[in-house]
Amino acid sequence: MSEREADVLALLVLGFTNRDIAERLTITVSTVKQHVSSILHKLSVTNRSQAQARARAMGFL
C-alpha cells in the first residue's frame, strides 16, 4: 500500500467522508475515490465498513 493510500485509509477508519478526506489531504474527491477503490482491492474487501474492520484487525490504528 502506498503512503498516500495509508493516509486515506487512516482517515477512512476514523469515519471521514471522501469530501473530508480530500479537504484534509488537499486532493480531489475523485482522487480519494481512486485511492479507496485501490485500498478495497488490496484489503480484499468490498466496502468501506469492511475496510475499516480489516484495518483495525490488522492493527493499522
PDB file of C-alpha atoms in Angstrom:
ATOM      1  CA  MET A   1       0.000   0.000   0.000  1.00  0.00           C
ATOM      2  CA  SER A   2       1.340   3.405  -0.925  1.00  0.00           C
ATOM      3  CA  GLU A   3       1.958   6.084   1.667  1.00  0.00           C
ATOM      4  CA  ARG A   4      -0.955   8.143   0.313  1.00  0.00           C
ATOM      5  CA  GLU A   5      -3.282   5.133   0.417  1.00  0.00           C
ATOM      6  CA  ALA A   6      -2.266   4.619   4.035  1.00  0.00           C
ATOM      7  CA  ASP A   7      -3.135   8.264   4.731  1.00  0.00           C
ATOM      8  CA  VAL A   8      -6.545   7.800   3.110  1.00  0.00           C
ATOM      9  CA  LEU A   9      -7.141   4.550   4.992  1.00  0.00           C
ATOM     10  CA  ALA A  10      -6.287   6.171   8.317  1.00  0.00           C
ATOM     11  CA  LEU A  11      -8.918   8.847   7.735  1.00  0.00           C
ATOM     12  CA  LEU A  12     -11.406   6.310   6.391  1.00  0.00           C
ATOM     13  CA  VAL A  13     -11.011   4.253   9.574  1.00  0.00           C
ATOM     14  CA  LEU A  14     -11.766   7.385  11.589  1.00  0.00           C
ATOM     15  CA  GLY A  15     -15.039   7.756   9.681  1.00  0.00           C
ATOM     16  CA  PHE A  16     -14.180  10.669   7.416  1.00  0.00           C
ATOM     17  CA  THR A  17     -16.177  11.064   4.199  1.00  0.00           C
ATOM     18  CA  ASN A  18     -14.491  11.256   0.806  1.00  0.00           C
ATOM     19  CA  ARG A  19     -15.015  15.013   0.813  1.00  0.00           C
ATOM     20  CA  ASP A  20     -13.497  15.340   4.295  1.00  0.00           C
ATOM     21  CA  ILE A  21     -10.514  13.209   3.275  1.00  0.00           C
ATOM     22  CA  ALA A  22      -9.996  15.275   0.125  1.00  0.00           C
ATOM     23  CA  GLU A  23     -10.044  18.518   2.086  1.00  0.00           C
ATOM     24  CA  ARG A  24      -7.739  17.190   4.787  1.00  0.00           C
ATOM     25  CA  LEU A  25      -5.184  15.845   2.281  1.00  0.00           C
ATOM     26  CA  THR A  26      -5.689  18.662  -0.264  1.00  0.00           C
ATOM     27  CA  ILE A  27      -6.545  16.286  -3.109  1.00  0.00           C
ATOM     28  CA  THR A  28      -9.681  15.942  -5.222  1.00  0.00           C
ATOM     29  CA  VAL A  29     -12.647  13.799  -4.255  1.00  0.00           C
ATOM     30  CA  SER A  30     -12.051  11.840  -7.461  1.00  0.00           C
ATOM     31  CA  THR A  31      -8.519  11.024  -6.318  1.00  0.00           C
ATOM     32  CA  VAL A  32      -9.832   9.913  -2.934  1.00  0.00           C
ATOM     33  CA  LYS A  33     -12.291   7.597  -4.694  1.00  0.00           C
ATOM     34  CA  GLN A  34      -9.441   6.084  -6.716  1.00  0.00           C
ATOM     35  CA  HIS A  35      -7.421   5.512  -3.551  1.00  0.00           C
ATOM     36  CA  VAL A  36     -10.408   3.984  -1.738  1.00  0.00           C
ATOM     37  CA  SER A  37     -11.016   1.630  -4.658  1.00  0.00           C
ATOM     38  CA  SER A  38      -7.373   0.548  -4.600  1.00  0.00           C
ATOM     39  CA  ILE A  39      -7.480   0.093  -0.815  1.00  0.00           C
ATOM     40  CA  LEU A  40     -10.599  -2.084  -1.030  1.00  0.00           C
ATOM     41  CA  HIS A  41      -8.908  -4.245  -3.648  1.00  0.00           C
ATOM     42  CA  LYS A  42      -5.667  -4.566  -1.678  1.00  0.00           C
ATOM     43  CA  LEU A  43      -7.533  -5.474   1.522  1.00  0.00           C
ATOM     44  CA  SER A  44      -9.781  -7.928  -0.386  1.00  0.00           C
ATOM     45  CA  VAL A  45     -12.966  -6.279   0.836  1.00  0.00           C
ATOM     46  CA  THR A  46     -15.989  -4.839  -0.951  1.00  0.00           C
ATOM     47  CA  ASN A  47     -16.938  -1.765   1.078  1.00  0.00           C
ATOM     48  CA  ARG A  48     -15.675   0.903   3.460  1.00  0.00           C
ATOM     49  CA  SER A  49     -17.062  -0.785   6.566  1.00  0.00           C
ATOM     50  CA  GLN A  50     -15.198  -3.981   5.773  1.00  0.00           C
ATOM     51  CA  ALA A  51     -12.039  -1.960   5.075  1.00  0.00           C
ATOM     52  CA  GLN A  52     -12.370  -0.265   8.461  1.00  0.00           C
ATOM     53  CA  ALA A  53     -12.804  -3.611  10.207  1.00  0.00           C
ATOM     54  CA  ARG A  54      -9.902  -5.216   8.316  1.00  0.00           C
ATOM     55  CA  ALA A  55      -7.606  -2.276   9.040  1.00  0.00           C
ATOM     56  CA  ARG A  56      -8.426  -2.411  12.753  1.00  0.00           C
ATOM     57  CA  ALA A  57      -7.947  -6.202  12.826  1.00  0.00           C
ATOM     58  CA  MET A  58      -4.549  -5.736  11.196  1.00  0.00           C
ATOM     59  CA  GLY A  59      -3.610  -3.210  13.890  1.00  0.00           C
ATOM     60  CA  PHE A  60      -3.496  -0.362  11.415  1.00  0.00           C
ATOM     61  CA  LEU A  61      -4.757   2.068  14.047  1.00  0.00           C
TER      62      LEU A  61
END
